Short mmCIF file of C-alpha atoms and ligand atoms in Angstrom, two decimals:
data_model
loop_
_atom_site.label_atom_id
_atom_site.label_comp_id
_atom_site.label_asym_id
_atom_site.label_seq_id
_atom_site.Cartn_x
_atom_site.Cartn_y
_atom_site.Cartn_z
CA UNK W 1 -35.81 -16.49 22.07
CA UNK W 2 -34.67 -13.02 23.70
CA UNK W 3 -31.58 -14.08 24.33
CA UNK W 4 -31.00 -15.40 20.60
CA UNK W 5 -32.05 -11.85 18.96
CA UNK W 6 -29.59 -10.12 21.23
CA UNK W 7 -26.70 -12.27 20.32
CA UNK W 8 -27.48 -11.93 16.97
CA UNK W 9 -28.05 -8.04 17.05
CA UNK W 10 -24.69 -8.13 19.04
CA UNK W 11 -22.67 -7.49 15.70
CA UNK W 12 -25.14 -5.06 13.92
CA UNK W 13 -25.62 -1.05 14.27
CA UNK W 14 -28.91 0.32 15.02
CA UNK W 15 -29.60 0.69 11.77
CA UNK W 16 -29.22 -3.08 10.83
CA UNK W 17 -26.05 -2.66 9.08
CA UNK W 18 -22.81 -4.64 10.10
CA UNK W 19 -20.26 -2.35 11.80
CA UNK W 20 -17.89 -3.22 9.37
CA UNK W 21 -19.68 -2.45 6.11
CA UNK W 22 -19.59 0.91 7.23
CA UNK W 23 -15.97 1.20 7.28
CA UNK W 24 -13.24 1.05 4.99
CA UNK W 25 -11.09 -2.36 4.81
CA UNK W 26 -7.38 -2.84 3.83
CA UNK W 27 -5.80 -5.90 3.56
CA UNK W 28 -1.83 -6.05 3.96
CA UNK W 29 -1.51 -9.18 1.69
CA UNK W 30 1.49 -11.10 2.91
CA UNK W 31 3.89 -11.66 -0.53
CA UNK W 32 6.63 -12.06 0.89
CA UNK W 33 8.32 -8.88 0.52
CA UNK W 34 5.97 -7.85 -2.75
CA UNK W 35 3.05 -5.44 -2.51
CA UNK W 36 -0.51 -6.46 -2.31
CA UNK W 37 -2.97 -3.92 -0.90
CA UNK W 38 -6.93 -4.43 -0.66
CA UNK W 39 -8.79 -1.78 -0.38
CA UNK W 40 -12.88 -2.45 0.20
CA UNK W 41 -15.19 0.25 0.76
CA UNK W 42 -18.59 0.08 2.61
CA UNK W 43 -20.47 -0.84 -0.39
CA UNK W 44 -18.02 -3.36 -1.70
CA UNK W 45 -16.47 -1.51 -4.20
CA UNK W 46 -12.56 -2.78 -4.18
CA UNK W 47 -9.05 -1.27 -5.17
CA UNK W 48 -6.35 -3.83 -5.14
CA UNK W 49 -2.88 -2.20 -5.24
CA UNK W 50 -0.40 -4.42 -6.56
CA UNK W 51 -0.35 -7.91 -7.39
CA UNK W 52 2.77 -9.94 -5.66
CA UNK W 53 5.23 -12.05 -7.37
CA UNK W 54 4.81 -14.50 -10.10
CA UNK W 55 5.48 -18.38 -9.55
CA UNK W 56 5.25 -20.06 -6.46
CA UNK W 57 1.54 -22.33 -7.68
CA UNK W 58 -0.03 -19.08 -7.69
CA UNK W 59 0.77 -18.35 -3.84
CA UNK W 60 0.20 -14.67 -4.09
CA UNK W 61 -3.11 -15.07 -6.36
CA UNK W 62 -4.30 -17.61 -3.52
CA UNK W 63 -3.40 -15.37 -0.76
CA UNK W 64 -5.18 -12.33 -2.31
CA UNK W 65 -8.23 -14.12 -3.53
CA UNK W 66 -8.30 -15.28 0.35
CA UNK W 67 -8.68 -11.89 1.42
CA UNK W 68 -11.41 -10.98 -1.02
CA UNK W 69 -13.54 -14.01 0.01
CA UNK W 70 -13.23 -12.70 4.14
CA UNK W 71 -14.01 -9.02 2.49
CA UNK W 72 -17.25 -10.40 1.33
CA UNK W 73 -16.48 -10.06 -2.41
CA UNK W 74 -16.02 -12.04 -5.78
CA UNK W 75 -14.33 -9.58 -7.66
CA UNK W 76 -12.03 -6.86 -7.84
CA UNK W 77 -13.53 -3.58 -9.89
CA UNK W 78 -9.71 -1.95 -9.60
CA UNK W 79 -6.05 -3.77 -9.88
CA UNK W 80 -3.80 -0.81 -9.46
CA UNK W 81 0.29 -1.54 -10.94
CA UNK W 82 2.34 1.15 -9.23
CA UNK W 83 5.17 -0.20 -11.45
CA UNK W 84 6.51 -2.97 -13.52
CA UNK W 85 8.71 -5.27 -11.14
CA UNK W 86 8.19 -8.70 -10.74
CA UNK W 87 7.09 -7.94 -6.63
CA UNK W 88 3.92 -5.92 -8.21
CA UNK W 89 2.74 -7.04 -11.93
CA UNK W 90 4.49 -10.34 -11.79
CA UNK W 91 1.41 -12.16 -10.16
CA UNK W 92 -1.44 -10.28 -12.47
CA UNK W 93 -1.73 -13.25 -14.82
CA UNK W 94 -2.34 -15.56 -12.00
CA UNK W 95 -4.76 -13.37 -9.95
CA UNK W 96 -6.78 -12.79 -12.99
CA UNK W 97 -7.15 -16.41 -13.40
CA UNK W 98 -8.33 -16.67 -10.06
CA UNK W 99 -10.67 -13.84 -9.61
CA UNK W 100 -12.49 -11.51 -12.27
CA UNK W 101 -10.85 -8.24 -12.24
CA UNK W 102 -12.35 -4.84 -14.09
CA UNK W 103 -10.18 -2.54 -14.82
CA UNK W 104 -6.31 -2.59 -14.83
CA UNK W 105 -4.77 1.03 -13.94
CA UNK W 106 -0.91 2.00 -14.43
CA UNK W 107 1.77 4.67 -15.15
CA UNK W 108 1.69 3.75 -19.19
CA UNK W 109 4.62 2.26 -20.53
CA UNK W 110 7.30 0.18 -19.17
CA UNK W 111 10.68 2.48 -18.79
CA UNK W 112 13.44 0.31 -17.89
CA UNK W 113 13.34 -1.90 -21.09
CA UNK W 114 17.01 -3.00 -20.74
CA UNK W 115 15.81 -4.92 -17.82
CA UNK W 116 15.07 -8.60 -18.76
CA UNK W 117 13.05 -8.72 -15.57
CA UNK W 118 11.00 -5.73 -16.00
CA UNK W 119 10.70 -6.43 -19.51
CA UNK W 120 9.01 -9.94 -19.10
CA UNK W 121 6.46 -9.10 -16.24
CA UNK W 122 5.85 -6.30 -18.82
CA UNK W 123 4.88 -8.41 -21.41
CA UNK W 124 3.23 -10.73 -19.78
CA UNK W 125 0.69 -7.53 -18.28
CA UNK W 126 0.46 -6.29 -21.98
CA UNK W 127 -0.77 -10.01 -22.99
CA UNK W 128 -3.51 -9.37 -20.24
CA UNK W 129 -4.77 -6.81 -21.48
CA UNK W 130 -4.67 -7.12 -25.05
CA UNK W 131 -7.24 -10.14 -24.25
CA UNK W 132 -9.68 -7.30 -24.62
CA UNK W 133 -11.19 -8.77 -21.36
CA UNK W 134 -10.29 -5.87 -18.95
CA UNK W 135 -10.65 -1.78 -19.11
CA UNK W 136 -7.07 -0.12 -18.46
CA UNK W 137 -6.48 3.52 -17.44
CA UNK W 138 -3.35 5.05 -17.64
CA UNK W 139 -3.78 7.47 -14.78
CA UNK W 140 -1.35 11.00 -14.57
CA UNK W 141 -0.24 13.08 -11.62
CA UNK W 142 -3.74 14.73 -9.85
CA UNK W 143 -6.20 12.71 -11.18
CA UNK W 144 -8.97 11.05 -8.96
CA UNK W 145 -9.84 7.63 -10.34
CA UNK W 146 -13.39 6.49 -11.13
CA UNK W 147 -13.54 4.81 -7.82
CA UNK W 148 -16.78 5.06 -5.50
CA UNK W 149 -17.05 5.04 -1.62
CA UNK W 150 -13.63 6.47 -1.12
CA UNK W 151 -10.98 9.24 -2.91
CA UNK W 152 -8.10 7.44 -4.84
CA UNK W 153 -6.07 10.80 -5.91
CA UNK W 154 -3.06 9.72 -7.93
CA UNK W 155 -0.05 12.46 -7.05
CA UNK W 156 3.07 10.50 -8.60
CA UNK W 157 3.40 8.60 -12.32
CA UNK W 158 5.97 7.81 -14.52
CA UNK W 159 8.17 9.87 -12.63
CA UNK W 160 6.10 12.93 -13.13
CA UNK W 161 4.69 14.44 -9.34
CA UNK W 162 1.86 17.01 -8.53
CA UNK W 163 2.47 20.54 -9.34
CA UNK W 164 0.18 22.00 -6.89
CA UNK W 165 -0.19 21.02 -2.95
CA UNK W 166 -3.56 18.71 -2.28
CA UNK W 167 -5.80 20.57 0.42
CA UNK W 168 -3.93 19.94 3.52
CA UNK W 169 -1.18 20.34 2.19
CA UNK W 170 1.30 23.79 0.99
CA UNK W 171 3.31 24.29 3.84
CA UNK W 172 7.07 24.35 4.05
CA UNK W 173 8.47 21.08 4.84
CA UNK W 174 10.91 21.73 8.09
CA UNK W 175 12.66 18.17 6.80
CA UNK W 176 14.32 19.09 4.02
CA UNK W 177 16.51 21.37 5.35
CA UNK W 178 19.61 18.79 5.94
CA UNK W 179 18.13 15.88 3.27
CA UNK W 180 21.68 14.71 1.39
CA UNK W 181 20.64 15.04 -2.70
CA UNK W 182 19.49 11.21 -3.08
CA UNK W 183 21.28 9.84 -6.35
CA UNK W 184 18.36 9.92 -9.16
CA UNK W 185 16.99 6.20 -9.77
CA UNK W 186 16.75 5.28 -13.34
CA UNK W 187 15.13 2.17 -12.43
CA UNK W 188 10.94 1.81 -12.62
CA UNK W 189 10.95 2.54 -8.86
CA UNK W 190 10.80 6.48 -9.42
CA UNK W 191 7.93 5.60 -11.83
CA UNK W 192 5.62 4.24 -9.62
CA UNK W 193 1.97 5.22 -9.32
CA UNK W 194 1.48 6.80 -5.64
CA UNK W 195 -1.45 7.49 -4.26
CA UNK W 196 -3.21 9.11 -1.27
CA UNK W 197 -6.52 7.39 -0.78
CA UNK W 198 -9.19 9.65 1.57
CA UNK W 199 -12.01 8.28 3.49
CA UNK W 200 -14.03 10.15 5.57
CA UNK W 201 -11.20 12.21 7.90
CA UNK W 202 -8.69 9.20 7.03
CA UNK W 203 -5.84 9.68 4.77
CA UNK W 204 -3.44 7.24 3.57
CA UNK W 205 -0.62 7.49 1.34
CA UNK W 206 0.99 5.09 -0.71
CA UNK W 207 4.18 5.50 -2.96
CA UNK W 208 4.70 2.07 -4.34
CA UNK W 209 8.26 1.76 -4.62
CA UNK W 210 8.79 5.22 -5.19
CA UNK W 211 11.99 6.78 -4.58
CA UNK W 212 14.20 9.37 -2.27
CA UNK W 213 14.92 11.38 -5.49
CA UNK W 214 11.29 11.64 -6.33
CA UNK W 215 10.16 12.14 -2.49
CA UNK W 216 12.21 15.57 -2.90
CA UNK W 217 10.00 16.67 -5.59
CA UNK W 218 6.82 15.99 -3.81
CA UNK W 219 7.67 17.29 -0.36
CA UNK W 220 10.61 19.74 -0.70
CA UNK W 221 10.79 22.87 -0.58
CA UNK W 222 7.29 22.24 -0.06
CA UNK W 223 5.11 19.32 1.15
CA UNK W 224 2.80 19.20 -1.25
CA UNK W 225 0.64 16.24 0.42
CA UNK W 226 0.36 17.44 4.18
CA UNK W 227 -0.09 14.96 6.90
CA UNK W 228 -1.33 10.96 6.76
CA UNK W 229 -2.99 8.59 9.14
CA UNK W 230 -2.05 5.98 7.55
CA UNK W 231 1.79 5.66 5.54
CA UNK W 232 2.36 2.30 3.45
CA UNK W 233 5.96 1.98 4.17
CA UNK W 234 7.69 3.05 0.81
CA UNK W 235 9.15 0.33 -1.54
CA UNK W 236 8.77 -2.04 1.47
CA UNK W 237 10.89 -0.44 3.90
CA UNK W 238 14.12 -0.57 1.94
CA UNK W 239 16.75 2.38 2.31
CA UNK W 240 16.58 3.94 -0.88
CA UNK W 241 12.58 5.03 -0.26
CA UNK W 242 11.45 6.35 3.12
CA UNK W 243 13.62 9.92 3.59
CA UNK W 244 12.59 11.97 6.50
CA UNK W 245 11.29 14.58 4.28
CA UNK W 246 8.67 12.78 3.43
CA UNK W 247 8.19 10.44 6.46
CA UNK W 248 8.44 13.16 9.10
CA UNK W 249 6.66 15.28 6.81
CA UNK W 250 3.48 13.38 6.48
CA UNK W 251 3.89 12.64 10.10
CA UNK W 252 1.89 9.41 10.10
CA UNK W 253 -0.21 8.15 13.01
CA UNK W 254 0.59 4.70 11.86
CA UNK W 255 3.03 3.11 9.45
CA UNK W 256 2.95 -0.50 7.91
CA UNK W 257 5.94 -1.96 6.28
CA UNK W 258 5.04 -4.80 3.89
CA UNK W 259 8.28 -6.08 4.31
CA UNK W 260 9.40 -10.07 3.65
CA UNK W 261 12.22 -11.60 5.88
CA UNK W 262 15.04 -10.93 3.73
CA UNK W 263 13.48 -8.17 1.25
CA UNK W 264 13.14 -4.35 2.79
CA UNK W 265 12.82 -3.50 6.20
CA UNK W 266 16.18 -2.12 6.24
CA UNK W 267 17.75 -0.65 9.27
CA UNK W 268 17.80 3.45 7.94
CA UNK W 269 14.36 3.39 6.51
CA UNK W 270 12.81 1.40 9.83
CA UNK W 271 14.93 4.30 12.04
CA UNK W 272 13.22 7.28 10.27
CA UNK W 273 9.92 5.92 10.77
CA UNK W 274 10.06 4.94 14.48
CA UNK W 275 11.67 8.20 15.25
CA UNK W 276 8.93 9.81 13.32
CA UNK W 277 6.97 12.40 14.78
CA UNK W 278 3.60 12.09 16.20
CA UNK W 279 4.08 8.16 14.93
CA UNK W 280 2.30 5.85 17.57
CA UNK W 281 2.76 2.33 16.06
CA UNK W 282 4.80 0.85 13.12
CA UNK W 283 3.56 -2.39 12.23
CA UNK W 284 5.53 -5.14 9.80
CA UNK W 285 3.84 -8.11 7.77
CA UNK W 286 7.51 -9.30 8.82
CA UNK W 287 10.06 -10.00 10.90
CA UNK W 288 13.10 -8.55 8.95
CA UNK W 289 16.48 -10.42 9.50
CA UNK W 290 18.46 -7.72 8.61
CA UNK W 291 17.08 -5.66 11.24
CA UNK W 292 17.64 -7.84 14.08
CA UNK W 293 16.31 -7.82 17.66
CA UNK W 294 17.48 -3.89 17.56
CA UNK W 295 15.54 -2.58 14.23
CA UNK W 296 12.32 -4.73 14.66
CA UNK W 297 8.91 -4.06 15.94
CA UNK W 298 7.56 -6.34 18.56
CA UNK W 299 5.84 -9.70 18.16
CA UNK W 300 2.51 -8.18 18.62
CA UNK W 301 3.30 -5.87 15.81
CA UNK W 302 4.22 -8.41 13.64
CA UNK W 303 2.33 -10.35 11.18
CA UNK W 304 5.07 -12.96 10.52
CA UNK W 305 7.52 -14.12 13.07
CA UNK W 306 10.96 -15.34 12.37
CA UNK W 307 10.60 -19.32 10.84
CA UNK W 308 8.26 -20.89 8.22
CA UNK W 309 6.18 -18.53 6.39
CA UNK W 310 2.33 -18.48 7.28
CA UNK W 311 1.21 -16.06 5.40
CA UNK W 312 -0.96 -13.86 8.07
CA UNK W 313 -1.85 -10.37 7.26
CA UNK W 314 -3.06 -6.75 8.96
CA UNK W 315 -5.78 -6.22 8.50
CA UNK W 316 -6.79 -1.90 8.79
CA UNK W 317 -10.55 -1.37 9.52
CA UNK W 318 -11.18 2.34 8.84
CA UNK W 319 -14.72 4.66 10.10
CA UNK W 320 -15.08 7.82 8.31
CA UNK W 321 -14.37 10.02 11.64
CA UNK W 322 -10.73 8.96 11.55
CA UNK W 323 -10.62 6.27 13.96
CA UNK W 324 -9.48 2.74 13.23
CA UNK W 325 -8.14 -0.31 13.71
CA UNK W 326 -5.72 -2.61 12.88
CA UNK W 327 -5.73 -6.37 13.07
CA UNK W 328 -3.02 -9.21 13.07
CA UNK W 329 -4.02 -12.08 12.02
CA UNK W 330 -1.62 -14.36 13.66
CA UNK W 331 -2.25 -13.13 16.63
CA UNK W 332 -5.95 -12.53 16.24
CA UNK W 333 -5.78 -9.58 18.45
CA UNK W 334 -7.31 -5.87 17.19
CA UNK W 335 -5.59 -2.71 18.34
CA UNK W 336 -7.48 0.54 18.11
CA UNK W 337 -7.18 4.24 17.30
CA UNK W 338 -9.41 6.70 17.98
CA UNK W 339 -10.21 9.58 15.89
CA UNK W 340 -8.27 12.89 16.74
ZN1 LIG T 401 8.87 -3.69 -4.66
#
């Protein structure tokens, strides 16, 4: 009878409460090259960011409704569009047929309406929400979103950026010195909504697809967002996002590429981050093929080898006193960090 409390105490503070309702959980959402992020707080509040592609028999809904179910919950309060390509708004119809959402949050309108692409995942997000079923923020450049158990503070939309450094931040960025001018994106990319997300001493950052032109105005001269823990690769690793000036300027701990096999991951961008400074792990939801054996991560950093797709995820497992974890779960093995 001893022995049975024990065992079952074995995966509970003193307090009673499960270790890991105390921390923050992320989910890297394999979509094959899309973004879906899932952010769940201690007291189950969730943030998803980004929604996959569309098609596929609902593939990306499936995959993110899976990750809510081993989060413990059976909706999701916040679905967060950084911008309107099919890789992030195409899958919102089918996730909200899967799982009650509350409130849709974006950059306001679509801005690359001679796209047919853009135009159509567009419309089909408008349809959404004009079902009257869902609230819908348009969020601006310094706002902190109505979000509980953690800080969601937007710093980039609709190609707007903060005008004043976060606290942390201010300092002159020592990377900007020999940045090339990027050529300016007229694309939604530049639009995206970033966001650095703050919980406890942990601070992660994620641009969407955001661009090199628009990483200039956020971290040169000045970087205007300090250092991260935690860096969501930029528009999936791909060469146009990802300059050092903003990767060696928010000097991440750790940096996770949600890459697909044949979609980001590119050679320059995957270069800046390794040689990064202070960076002590890049991690990849996949192999890339452009990148090779050379521009790769390891197979225990890696959430999807080289082959069929099987859809495993990291997992990040965040305590407020800035240590953490992260989990593969192909592997099934849990690497930590401790808090600085
Ligand atoms: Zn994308």
């Amino acid at each position: 009878m001893l022995a049975g409390a024990a065992s079952l105490l074995g995966g509970l503070l003193a307090s009673g409460v499960p270790e890991s309702h105390k921390s923050l959980q992320i989910y890297f959402v394999d979509v094959e090259g899309g973004q879906a992020t899932l952010f769940v707080t201690p007291e189950g509040k969730s943030l998803l960011i980004d929604t996959g592609w569309p098609g596929n028999n609902g593939r990306d809904a499936d995959r993110i409704a899976a990750a809510a179910k081993d989060a413990g919950i059976k909706k999701i309060d916040f679905v967060l569009i950084t911008h309107y390509h099919d890789d992030h708004v195409g899958g919102a119809p089918q996730l909200a047929a899967k799982i009650p959402v509350g409130t849709f949050i974006d950059h306001g309108e679509n801005r690359e309406t001679n796209d047919a692409n853009a135009s159509r995942v567009y419309g089909a997000y408008q349809q959404l929400l004009a079902s009257g079923k869902y609230k819908h923020i348009v969020a601006k450049p310094g706002e902190v979103l109505p979000i509980t158990g953690m800080q969601v503070r937007v710093v980039t939309a609709d190609g707007e950026v903060i005008e004043r450094p976060l606290p942390g931040g201010g300092k002159e960025n020592t990377n900007c010195a020999d940045a090339a001018k990027p050529p300016v994106d007229v694309t939604e990319n530049p639009r995206s909504l970033g966001t650095l997300i703050t919980f406890g001493k942990i601070r992660i950052l994620d641009l969407g697809d955001l661009t090199a032109d628009k990483e200039m105005e956020l971290m040169c001269p000045m970087n205007k967002i300090g250092k991260v823990d935690i860096y969501i690769a930029s528009h999936h690793g791909f060469f146009q996002s990802g300059s050092a000036a903003l990767v060696h300027g928010i000097a991440p701990r750790v940096a996770i590429t949600d890459n697909g096999a044949k979609k980001g991951g590119s050679i320059m961008a995957w270069d800046v981050i390794e040689k990064s400074p202070g960076l002590e792990d890049l991690w990849q939801v996949h192999y890339s093929e452009e990148g090779g054996d050379a521009h790769n991560v390891g197979a225990p950093f890696l959430a999807n080898l080289q082959g069929p797709d099987a859809g495993n995820y990291l997992k990040v497992t965040a305590a407020a006193d800035g240590s953490f974890t992260v989990f593969n779960s192909r592997t099934g093995e849990t690497k930590k960090y401790a808090a600085r």
